[in-house]
Coordinates of C-alpha atoms in Angstrom, one line a residue:
M1 CA -35.2 18.0 -59.5
D2 CA -36.9 16.3 -56.5
G3 CA -37.1 12.6 -55.7
H4 CA -36.0 9.7 -53.6
V5 CA -34.2 6.4 -53.9
D6 CA -34.5 3.3 -51.8
I7 CA -31.3 1.3 -51.1
E8 CA -31.0 -2.2 -49.6
R9 CA -27.9 -3.8 -48.1
M10 CA -25.5 -1.3 -49.7
D11 CA -22.0 -1.0 -48.3
M12 CA -20.8 2.6 -47.8
R13 CA -17.2 3.6 -47.1
D14 CA -15.4 6.9 -46.6
D15 CA -11.6 6.6 -46.8
T16 CA -11.0 10.2 -45.6
W17 CA -12.4 9.5 -42.2
D18 CA -11.9 5.7 -42.3
L19 CA -15.6 5.0 -41.9
D20 CA -17.2 1.8 -43.0
F21 CA -21.0 1.2 -42.9
S22 CA -22.2 -2.2 -44.2
T23 CA -25.6 -3.4 -45.5
A24 CA -27.2 0.1 -45.4
S25 CA -31.0 0.0 -46.1
G26 CA -33.5 2.8 -46.2
R27 CA -34.7 5.8 -48.2
I28 CA -32.6 8.7 -49.5
R29 CA -34.4 11.9 -50.6
F30 CA -32.7 14.4 -52.9
S31 CA -33.1 17.6 -54.8
E32 CA -31.0 20.1 -56.7
H33 CA -30.3 21.7 -53.2
G34 CA -29.1 18.7 -51.4
F35 CA -30.2 15.3 -50.0
S36 CA -31.0 13.5 -46.8
A37 CA -31.2 10.0 -45.4
D38 CA -33.3 9.4 -42.3
E39 CA -32.6 6.5 -40.0
L40 CA -30.8 4.2 -42.5
N41 CA -30.3 0.8 -41.0
V42 CA -26.6 0.2 -41.1
G43 CA -24.0 -2.2 -39.8
F44 CA -21.1 -0.5 -37.8
G45 CA -18.3 -2.4 -36.2
G46 CA -20.3 -5.6 -36.1
S47 CA -23.4 -4.0 -34.5
L48 CA -26.6 -2.5 -35.9
G49 CA -27.1 1.3 -35.9
A50 CA -29.3 4.1 -37.3
L51 CA -27.5 6.5 -39.6
S52 CA -29.0 9.9 -40.6
I53 CA -27.4 12.3 -43.2
A54 CA -28.5 15.8 -44.3
V55 CA -26.7 18.0 -46.9
G56 CA -27.5 21.4 -48.2
D57 CA -31.0 22.7 -47.7
Y58 CA -31.9 19.5 -45.7
T59 CA -29.8 20.5 -42.7
S60 CA -31.4 21.9 -39.5
G61 CA -29.9 25.4 -40.1
N62 CA -28.3 27.6 -42.8
Q63 CA -25.1 27.7 -40.8
H64 CA -24.4 24.0 -41.5
L65 CA -23.3 22.6 -44.8
A66 CA -23.9 19.0 -43.7
E67 CA -25.1 17.1 -40.7
A68 CA -24.9 13.4 -39.8
S69 CA -25.8 11.3 -36.8
L70 CA -25.3 7.7 -35.8
R71 CA -27.3 6.0 -33.0
G72 CA -27.0 2.5 -31.7
R73 CA -25.7 0.1 -29.1
F74 CA -22.0 -0.4 -29.7
P75 CA -19.0 -1.8 -27.9
A76 CA -16.8 0.9 -26.5
S77 CA -13.8 -0.7 -28.3
T78 CA -15.5 0.0 -31.7
L79 CA -15.4 3.7 -31.1
I80 CA -12.0 3.8 -29.4
S81 CA -10.4 2.1 -32.4
Q82 CA -11.4 5.0 -34.6
N83 CA -8.8 7.3 -33.1
A84 CA -5.1 6.3 -32.5
R85 CA -4.8 8.8 -29.6
S86 CA -7.5 7.0 -27.6
R87 CA -6.4 3.4 -28.2
W88 CA -4.4 3.2 -24.9
I89 CA -7.7 3.1 -23.0
D90 CA -9.1 0.1 -24.9
A91 CA -7.5 -2.4 -22.4
W92 CA -9.4 -0.7 -19.6
V93 CA -13.0 -0.7 -20.9
E94 CA -15.3 -3.6 -21.6
G95 CA -19.0 -3.9 -22.6
E96 CA -21.5 -2.1 -24.8
S97 CA -23.7 0.9 -24.3
D98 CA -26.1 3.2 -26.2
W99 CA -24.2 5.8 -28.1
T100 CA -25.1 8.9 -30.1
L101 CA -22.6 10.5 -32.5
Q102 CA -23.4 13.8 -34.2
L103 CA -21.3 15.5 -36.9
T104 CA -21.8 19.0 -38.1
V105 CA -19.9 20.6 -41.0
P106 CA -20.0 24.5 -40.9
R107 CA -20.8 26.4 -44.1
E108 CA -18.2 29.0 -43.2
D109 CA -15.0 28.6 -45.1
G110 CA -12.1 27.2 -43.1
A111 CA -14.2 26.2 -40.1
A112 CA -13.5 22.7 -38.8
P113 CA -16.3 20.1 -38.6
K114 CA -17.5 19.3 -35.1
L115 CA -18.1 15.9 -33.6
R116 CA -20.1 15.3 -30.5
V117 CA -20.2 11.9 -28.8
R118 CA -22.6 11.0 -26.0
S119 CA -23.5 8.0 -23.9
D120 CA -24.7 7.2 -20.4
L121 CA -22.1 4.3 -20.4
V122 CA -24.6 1.9 -18.8
G123 CA -23.4 -1.5 -19.8
T124 CA -19.7 -0.5 -20.0
S125 CA -17.3 -1.1 -17.2
I126 CA -14.1 0.9 -16.7
T127 CA -11.3 -0.9 -14.9
L128 CA -9.0 2.1 -14.6
P129 CA -8.0 2.8 -11.0
A130 CA -10.0 5.1 -8.7
P131 CA -11.5 7.6 -9.2
L132 CA -12.3 6.5 -12.8
R133 CA -13.2 2.9 -12.0
K134 CA -16.8 2.2 -13.0
D135 CA -19.1 -0.9 -12.6
V136 CA -21.0 -2.1 -15.6
A137 CA -24.4 -1.1 -14.3
E138 CA -23.3 2.4 -13.1
R139 CA -24.6 5.4 -15.0
L140 CA -21.8 7.9 -15.8
P141 CA -22.8 10.3 -18.6
L142 CA -20.1 11.0 -21.2
D143 CA -20.3 14.1 -23.4
L144 CA -17.3 14.7 -25.8
Q145 CA -17.0 17.5 -28.2
L146 CA -14.0 17.9 -30.5
P147 CA -13.1 19.3 -33.9
L148 CA -12.0 17.2 -36.9
P149 CA -9.2 16.8 -37.3
P150 CA -8.6 17.0 -33.5
E151 CA -5.6 19.3 -33.7
S152 CA -7.7 22.0 -35.5
G153 CA -9.4 23.3 -32.3
E154 CA -10.5 22.9 -28.7
L155 CA -11.6 19.5 -27.2
D156 CA -14.1 19.4 -24.3
M157 CA -15.1 16.3 -22.5
R158 CA -17.3 15.8 -19.4
L159 CA -17.7 12.6 -17.5
G160 CA -20.7 13.2 -15.3
R161 CA -19.8 15.6 -12.5
L162 CA -16.6 13.7 -11.9
L163 CA -14.3 15.0 -14.6
R164 CA -13.9 17.7 -17.2
L165 CA -11.1 17.6 -19.7
H166 CA -10.5 20.5 -22.0
G167 CA -7.6 21.5 -24.2
R168 CA -6.1 21.0 -27.7
A169 CA -4.4 18.1 -29.4
D170 CA -1.2 18.9 -31.3
A171 CA 0.0 17.7 -34.6
G172 CA 2.6 15.5 -32.9
G173 CA 0.0 13.3 -31.3
G174 CA 0.2 15.0 -27.8
F175 CA -2.5 16.8 -25.8
N176 CA -2.2 20.0 -24.0
G177 CA -5.0 20.7 -21.5
V178 CA -6.5 20.6 -18.1
A179 CA -8.2 17.6 -16.4
S180 CA -10.4 19.0 -13.6
F181 CA -12.0 16.8 -11.0
G182 CA -15.0 18.1 -9.0
D183 CA -15.6 21.8 -8.8
V184 CA -12.6 23.6 -10.2
P185 CA -12.8 27.2 -11.7
D186 CA -12.8 27.2 -15.5
D187 CA -10.0 29.8 -15.6
T188 CA -7.3 27.2 -14.9
A189 CA -4.5 28.0 -17.4
V190 CA -3.8 25.4 -20.1
P191 CA -0.1 24.5 -20.0
M192 CA 2.1 25.0 -23.0
R193 CA 2.9 21.3 -23.1
G194 CA 1.2 18.3 -21.5
L195 CA -1.7 17.9 -19.1
H196 CA -2.4 19.6 -15.8
I197 CA -4.5 17.7 -13.3
A198 CA -6.4 19.6 -10.7
G199 CA -9.4 19.3 -8.3
Q200 CA -10.9 17.2 -5.6
I201 CA -11.1 13.4 -5.8
P202 CA -13.0 11.1 -3.4
V203 CA -10.5 8.2 -3.8
L204 CA -7.1 8.2 -5.7
D205 CA -5.2 4.9 -6.2
A206 CA -1.8 6.4 -6.8
A207 CA 0.2 3.2 -7.2
A208 CA -2.2 1.8 -9.7
W209 CA -2.2 4.9 -11.8
G210 CA 1.6 4.7 -11.8
A211 CA 1.3 1.2 -13.2
V212 CA -1.1 2.4 -15.9
A213 CA 1.3 5.2 -16.9
S214 CA 4.3 3.0 -17.0
G215 CA 2.5 0.5 -19.2
G216 CA 1.6 2.9 -22.0
T217 CA 3.3 3.3 -25.3
D218 CA 4.8 6.5 -26.6
E219 CA 2.0 6.9 -29.1
A220 CA -0.7 6.5 -26.5
A221 CA 0.7 8.0 -23.3
L222 CA -0.4 11.4 -22.0
Y223 CA 2.3 13.7 -21.0
V224 CA 1.4 14.9 -17.5
A225 CA 3.1 18.2 -16.8
S226 CA 1.8 19.0 -13.4
A227 CA -0.9 18.1 -10.8
D228 CA -2.5 19.6 -7.7
V229 CA -5.3 17.4 -6.3
F230 CA -6.9 16.9 -2.9
A231 CA -7.8 13.3 -2.3
G232 CA -10.4 12.3 0.4
E233 CA -8.6 9.0 0.4
L234 CA -5.2 8.4 -1.1
N235 CA -4.6 4.7 -1.7
L236 CA -0.8 3.9 -1.8
L237 CA 0.4 0.3 -1.8
D238 CA -2.8 -0.9 -0.2
R239 CA -2.7 1.6 2.6
R240 CA -5.2 4.4 3.0
F241 CA -4.2 8.0 3.8
H242 CA -7.1 10.4 4.5
E243 CA -7.5 14.0 3.3
T244 CA -4.2 14.3 1.5
R245 CA -3.0 16.9 -1.0
L246 CA -0.9 15.5 -3.9
T247 CA 1.2 17.7 -6.2
M248 CA 3.4 16.9 -9.1
Q249 CA 5.7 19.1 -11.2
R250 CA 7.7 17.9 -14.2
S251 CA 10.9 19.7 -15.3
D252 CA 13.4 18.8 -18.0
T253 CA 15.4 16.8 -15.5
Q254 CA 13.1 15.4 -12.9
V255 CA 9.6 14.8 -11.5
E256 CA 8.9 16.3 -8.1
L257 CA 6.0 14.7 -6.1
G258 CA 4.7 16.3 -3.0
V259 CA 2.3 15.0 -0.4
E260 CA 0.7 17.0 2.5
G261 CA -1.7 15.6 5.1
A262 CA -2.1 14.4 8.6
M263 CA -0.2 11.2 7.9
L264 CA 2.2 12.3 5.0
D265 CA 4.2 15.5 4.6
G266 CA 7.2 15.4 2.2
T267 CA 8.7 15.4 -1.3
V268 CA 9.9 12.7 -3.6
L269 CA 12.3 13.5 -6.5
I270 CA 12.5 11.1 -9.5
P271 CA 15.2 11.8 -12.1
L272 CA 14.1 11.5 -15.8
E273 CA 17.5 10.3 -16.8
G274 CA 19.9 7.9 -15.1
L275 CA 17.3 6.6 -12.7
M276 CA 19.1 3.4 -11.9
Q277 CA 22.3 5.3 -11.1
K278 CA 20.9 8.4 -9.3
G279 CA 17.9 6.7 -7.6
I280 CA 14.8 8.2 -5.9
T281 CA 15.3 10.7 -3.1
A282 CA 12.5 11.2 -0.5
R283 CA 12.5 13.6 2.4
F284 CA 9.6 13.6 4.8
Q285 CA 8.7 15.7 7.8
R286 CA 6.0 13.2 8.6
L287 CA 5.6 9.6 7.4
H288 CA 2.9 7.7 9.3
W289 CA 2.4 4.3 7.5
P290 CA -0.8 2.6 8.7
E291 CA -1.2 -1.0 9.7
S292 CA -2.0 -3.7 7.3
P293 CA -5.6 -4.1 6.2
E294 CA -7.6 -6.8 8.1
S295 CA -7.5 -9.1 5.0
E296 CA -3.7 -9.2 5.2
I297 CA -3.6 -9.6 9.0
H298 CA -5.8 -12.8 8.6
G299 CA -3.8 -14.2 5.7
E300 CA -6.0 -13.1 2.8
A301 CA -3.6 -10.6 1.1
E302 CA -3.3 -10.8 -2.6
E303 CA 0.0 -12.1 -4.1
A304 CA 2.5 -9.4 -4.5
P305 CA 3.5 -8.4 -8.0
G306 CA 6.6 -10.1 -9.4
I307 CA 8.8 -7.1 -9.6
S308 CA 12.5 -8.0 -9.9
P309 CA 14.5 -6.5 -7.0
A310 CA 17.4 -5.8 -9.3
L311 CA 15.1 -3.4 -11.2
I312 CA 14.3 -1.3 -8.1
P313 CA 16.3 2.0 -8.4
P314 CA 18.5 3.2 -5.5
L315 CA 16.4 4.7 -2.6
H316 CA 17.6 7.6 -0.4
L317 CA 15.0 8.3 2.3
E318 CA 15.0 10.3 5.4
S319 CA 11.9 10.9 7.6
L320 CA 11.9 13.0 10.8
D321 CA 8.7 11.7 12.3
T322 CA 8.1 8.1 11.3
R323 CA 5.5 5.7 12.4
F324 CA 5.1 2.3 10.8
S325 CA 2.1 0.0 11.6
G326 CA 1.7 1.4 15.0
A327 CA 5.4 1.6 15.9
Q328 CA 6.9 5.1 16.6
L329 CA 10.3 5.0 15.1
G330 CA 11.3 8.7 15.2
N331 CA 14.0 9.7 12.7
V332 CA 14.5 7.0 10.0
W333 CA 17.2 6.7 7.3
L334 CA 17.1 4.3 4.3
E335 CA 19.8 3.7 1.8
S336 CA 19.5 0.9 -0.8
W337 CA 20.7 0.0 -4.2
P338 CA 20.2 -2.8 -6.8
T339 CA 22.7 -5.6 -7.2
A340 CA 23.3 -8.2 -10.0
D341 CA 20.8 -10.6 -8.4
G342 CA 18.7 -8.4 -6.2
L343 CA 18.6 -5.4 -3.8
H344 CA 21.0 -4.5 -1.0
V345 CA 19.9 -2.4 2.0
E346 CA 23.0 -0.8 3.3
R347 CA 21.3 1.3 6.0
L348 CA 17.9 1.1 7.7
D349 CA 18.3 3.1 10.9
A350 CA 15.8 4.4 13.4
H351 CA 16.5 6.8 16.3
S352 CA 14.3 8.3 18.9
E353 CA 14.5 9.2 22.6
V354 CA 13.7 5.6 23.5
L355 CA 15.2 3.4 20.8
D356 CA 18.1 2.9 18.4
L357 CA 17.7 0.4 15.6
K358 CA 20.4 -0.3 13.0
A359 CA 19.7 -2.8 10.2
K360 CA 21.1 -4.1 7.0
G361 CA 19.7 -6.6 4.6
D362 CA 19.5 -8.2 1.2
W363 CA 16.7 -9.4 -1.2
R364 CA 18.0 -11.8 -3.8
R365 CA 16.3 -13.6 -6.7
G366 CA 17.7 -16.7 -8.2
T367 CA 16.7 -19.9 -10.0
Q368 CA 15.1 -21.2 -6.8
G369 CA 13.1 -18.1 -6.2
D370 CA 13.4 -15.2 -3.8
H371 CA 15.4 -15.1 -0.6
S372 CA 15.6 -12.3 2.0
E373 CA 17.7 -11.7 5.1
I374 CA 18.1 -8.9 7.6
S375 CA 20.6 -8.2 10.4
L376 CA 19.3 -5.9 13.2
D377 CA 21.0 -4.4 16.2
Y378 CA 18.8 -2.7 18.8
S379 CA 19.4 -0.8 22.1
S380 CA 17.4 1.4 24.5
R381 CA 17.9 3.0 27.9
D382 CA 14.4 1.8 28.8
A383 CA 13.1 -1.6 27.5
G384 CA 9.6 -0.8 28.6
A385 CA 9.5 2.5 26.7
M386 CA 11.0 0.8 23.7
L387 CA 8.2 -1.9 23.7
G388 CA 5.6 0.9 24.0
A389 CA 7.2 2.8 21.1
L390 CA 7.1 -0.4 19.0
G391 CA 3.4 -0.7 19.6
F392 CA 3.5 -3.4 22.3
S393 CA 2.1 -3.4 25.8
R394 CA 4.6 -1.9 28.1
L395 CA 5.4 -4.9 30.2
I396 CA 8.6 -3.6 31.9
D397 CA 9.4 -0.5 33.9
G398 CA 13.0 0.5 33.1
G399 CA 15.6 -2.0 32.0
A400 CA 18.3 -0.8 29.7
T401 CA 18.4 -3.3 26.8
H402 CA 20.5 -4.3 23.8
G403 CA 20.5 -7.2 21.4
Q404 CA 20.7 -8.6 17.9
L405 CA 18.3 -10.2 15.6
R406 CA 19.2 -12.2 12.4
L407 CA 16.5 -13.5 10.2
R408 CA 16.4 -15.4 6.9
W409 CA 13.3 -16.5 4.9
P410 CA 12.7 -17.9 1.4
D411 CA 10.6 -15.1 -0.1
A412 CA 10.4 -11.4 -0.8
P413 CA 10.7 -8.9 2.2
G414 CA 7.0 -8.1 1.9
A415 CA 6.0 -11.7 2.1
F416 CA 7.7 -12.3 5.4
E417 CA 6.1 -15.1 7.6
W418 CA 7.3 -16.4 10.9
A419 CA 6.4 -19.9 9.8
V420 CA 9.2 -20.1 7.2
A421 CA 11.8 -17.9 9.0
D422 CA 15.1 -19.0 10.5
G423 CA 17.6 -17.0 12.5
E424 CA 19.0 -16.0 15.9
L425 CA 18.0 -13.6 18.6
S426 CA 20.0 -12.4 21.6
V427 CA 18.4 -10.4 24.4
H428 CA 19.9 -8.5 27.4
V429 CA 17.8 -6.4 29.7
G430 CA 19.2 -4.6 32.7
Q431 CA 17.6 -3.8 36.1
G432 CA 13.9 -3.2 36.0
R433 CA 10.5 -4.4 37.1
V434 CA 7.7 -6.3 35.4
L435 CA 4.5 -4.3 35.5
E436 CA 1.0 -5.5 36.3
V437 CA -0.8 -5.6 32.9
E438 CA -4.3 -6.8 32.6
P439 CA -5.0 -9.6 30.1
G440 CA -6.0 -8.2 26.7
A441 CA -4.6 -4.8 27.4
G442 CA -2.8 -3.9 24.2
R443 CA -0.6 -5.8 21.7
L444 CA 1.3 -8.6 23.4
F445 CA 5.0 -9.2 23.0
G446 CA 4.9 -12.9 23.5
L447 CA 8.6 -14.0 23.5
L448 CA 8.2 -14.6 27.2
S449 CA 5.0 -14.8 29.3
L450 CA 6.0 -11.8 31.4
T451 CA 2.4 -11.1 32.5
E452 CA 1.5 -14.6 33.8
I453 CA 4.8 -15.8 35.3
P454 CA 4.9 -13.1 38.0
R455 CA 1.3 -13.8 38.9
R456 CA 2.0 -17.5 39.4
L457 CA 5.3 -16.8 41.4
S458 CA 3.5 -14.4 43.7
L459 CA 1.2 -17.2 44.6
D460 CA 3.8 -19.9 45.2
F461 CA 6.5 -17.6 46.7
S462 CA 4.4 -14.8 48.3
D463 CA 7.1 -14.0 50.8
F464 CA 9.7 -13.3 48.0
F465 CA 7.5 -11.6 45.4
K466 CA 5.0 -9.7 47.5
S467 CA 6.5 -6.4 46.5
G468 CA 6.3 -7.1 42.8
F469 CA 8.5 -8.8 40.3
A470 CA 11.8 -6.8 40.2
F471 CA 14.8 -8.2 38.4
N472 CA 18.5 -7.4 38.2
Q473 CA 18.8 -8.5 34.6
M474 CA 17.4 -10.8 32.0
A475 CA 19.5 -12.4 29.3
G476 CA 19.6 -15.3 26.8
R477 CA 19.8 -16.5 23.2
F478 CA 17.1 -17.9 21.0
N479 CA 17.5 -20.0 17.8
I480 CA 14.7 -19.3 15.4
E481 CA 13.7 -22.4 13.4
R482 CA 10.6 -22.2 11.1
G483 CA 8.8 -19.7 13.3
N484 CA 9.8 -21.2 16.6
A485 CA 12.2 -19.4 19.0
I486 CA 14.0 -22.1 21.0
T487 CA 16.2 -21.4 24.0
D488 CA 18.1 -23.4 26.7
D489 CA 19.8 -20.5 28.6
F490 CA 17.4 -17.7 29.1
Q491 CA 17.9 -16.5 32.7
I492 CA 16.1 -13.9 34.9
D493 CA 18.2 -12.8 37.8
A494 CA 15.8 -11.4 40.5
P495 CA 16.7 -10.2 44.0
S496 CA 14.8 -13.0 45.5
A497 CA 15.3 -15.8 43.0
Q498 CA 17.0 -17.1 39.9
I499 CA 14.8 -18.2 37.0
L500 CA 15.9 -20.3 34.0
L501 CA 13.6 -20.8 31.0
R502 CA 14.1 -23.5 28.4
G503 CA 11.9 -24.6 25.5
R504 CA 10.0 -23.2 22.6
T505 CA 8.0 -20.0 21.9
G506 CA 5.8 -20.3 18.8
L507 CA 6.2 -17.0 16.9
A508 CA 3.9 -18.2 14.1
A509 CA 1.5 -20.3 16.2
R510 CA 1.7 -17.7 19.1
D511 CA 2.0 -20.4 21.8
Y512 CA 4.4 -21.7 24.5
E513 CA 6.0 -25.1 25.2
Q514 CA 8.6 -24.2 27.9
T515 CA 9.9 -25.3 31.3
M516 CA 10.7 -22.7 34.0
E517 CA 13.0 -23.5 36.9
V518 CA 12.7 -21.2 39.9
L519 CA 15.5 -21.2 42.5
P520 CA 14.8 -18.8 45.4
K521 CA 18.1 -17.3 46.7
A522 CA 19.3 -18.6 50.1
G523 CA 20.0 -15.0 51.1
S524 CA 16.3 -14.5 51.1
V525 CA 15.2 -17.8 52.5
L526 CA 17.3 -18.2 55.7
P527 CA 16.7 -14.8 57.2
A528 CA 13.1 -15.2 56.5
I529 CA 13.0 -18.6 58.2
G530 CA 14.9 -17.3 61.2
A531 CA 12.7 -14.2 61.6
I532 CA 9.6 -16.4 61.6
A533 CA 11.1 -18.7 64.1
A534 CA 12.8 -16.4 66.7
G535 CA 12.4 -12.8 65.7
P536 CA 15.5 -10.6 65.1
A537 CA 17.9 -13.0 66.9
G538 CA 16.7 -15.8 64.8
A539 CA 17.1 -13.7 61.7
A540 CA 20.8 -13.1 62.7
V541 CA 21.3 -16.9 63.1
G542 CA 19.7 -17.5 59.7
A543 CA 22.0 -15.0 58.1
V544 CA 25.0 -16.8 59.5
A545 CA 23.7 -20.2 58.4
Q546 CA 23.1 -19.2 54.8
A547 CA 26.8 -19.5 53.9
V548 CA 26.8 -23.2 55.1
L549 CA 23.4 -24.3 53.8
R550 CA 23.1 -22.2 50.5
Q551 CA 23.2 -25.1 48.0
P552 CA 21.1 -27.7 50.0
L553 CA 18.4 -25.1 50.6
K554 CA 18.4 -24.1 47.0
D555 CA 17.7 -27.6 45.9
M556 CA 14.9 -27.9 48.6
T557 CA 13.1 -24.8 47.4
R558 CA 13.6 -25.3 43.7
T559 CA 10.3 -25.5 41.7
I560 CA 10.0 -26.4 38.0
Y561 CA 7.0 -25.3 36.0
R562 CA 5.6 -26.2 32.6
V563 CA 4.4 -23.3 30.5
T564 CA 2.0 -24.2 27.7
G565 CA -0.9 -22.8 25.7
P566 CA -1.5 -19.6 23.7
W567 CA 0.2 -16.3 24.4
S568 CA -3.1 -14.8 25.4
D569 CA -3.9 -17.4 28.1
P570 CA -0.9 -19.5 29.0
V571 CA -1.1 -22.4 31.4
I572 CA 1.6 -22.6 34.1
E573 CA 1.7 -25.9 36.1
V574 CA 4.1 -27.2 38.7
V575 CA 5.8 -30.4 37.5
E576 CA 8.5 -30.7 40.2
K577 CA 9.0 -29.2 43.6
G578 CA 12.2 -29.4 45.8
G579 CA 11.9 -31.8 48.8
E580 CA 9.0 -33.7 47.4

């Protein structure tokens, strides 16, 4: 027997493998030893393809009982939907590419059929986080080989030179294997349960992968048992950490994460049961958190995700060497827990040789939206050193300091803006000296114009400030209203003068609108006048006269200035001068 039959627009279905080909057209050749169909035009998943089938003597070799191939341009979702284990990825791929599927059925009894799937993925985008993110036009060859059914043997998948996945599916729907990124020896042991991730990755978006994992269903999710990867760039909450090793180990009770690099060195423990009661425990030898990206600094940050503060588990953190956005904080402790309407921070302390910070706060969410508040006490033996540690220009030499800051704003903590903040600030600085700092040298602490005021006073009162701007103390209170710090009692007590500042500092606009009243002390004025007039004898006379003429001379030498303009270049003008 030997012949052929032509078919036209015939529907073909196989319930065993849940395959459905529509409107098949072409020629089928047959004999008593088998049959073959070469390049049948078929419909598959709403697209056109070419289906070839060979059975018996029509196969390419005696070792195969049957062979089949399907070629065509198909949406990735069409192929993903064929296997329940892979359906979790459907939300992360879009587009269509050229695909080739090849099936071989061995002649050997008991041997599992083999399926091979290949594509260059041009035309398909992958929106999974880095390193698996892929643009639609990028070429990333996929080669997948697996037995049918999948649990009957080894699976091997390669994604260009980026990733190799090999292991075995189990009857319960899980997968036990190794995912290797980059050049990793093939002798990595396959775990008894779950997936081990290893290798070198150019960029790893850790937080985004956490969101992917938490969004999966039990049926679809991969059980990751362990990991040991080296990331050229670790992206964590929109911050970049270079050349960092990331490890993970899962036990029956907890997940232990480890990070090791120039900026991060520590462990994080996450319990698998009772998370909202036990919380997350983190211990760091080194935690250097970089500054915000330029887009955030200039107001282009994306809106933060709407996580409920009441769903954030308790946090227990200690870091020995802590730096945050340029500030060197030393040893830091954090203790927080969820409340009925938000999150309470019971302890946020920082201690180093030059500063002590103690803070508490709350983040609440109600019908009117989010609301945050913080209460901070600070102290230091050296105000200048504290400013330097916090990342500002060191404007002061010496000056023991202490004070309090209370802030409230109608949003989440991460969405803080001076423009909507209210609160109070008290400042006290002991004996010290204002340093000469060149304009533009470092980050400016602009509550007071401590760089420009001394320069102006040294011009108008050269006899009193010729040796620099020393002070006995500075103290005052500010009310913070919608990003403006307003004071009417900030005083600077210097050996040669008393200075009173009133008005507004724009913390959001970074500008000034203040008046400064300067009252040279009579103890400095009269001896100076006497010395000029009659030498040492005149100086003695001036010293005696100061007790009688102290207040009149104070009024005569009083000068009032107006301070306006931006922090970077304030304008200081005389508006009133005593005796004029």
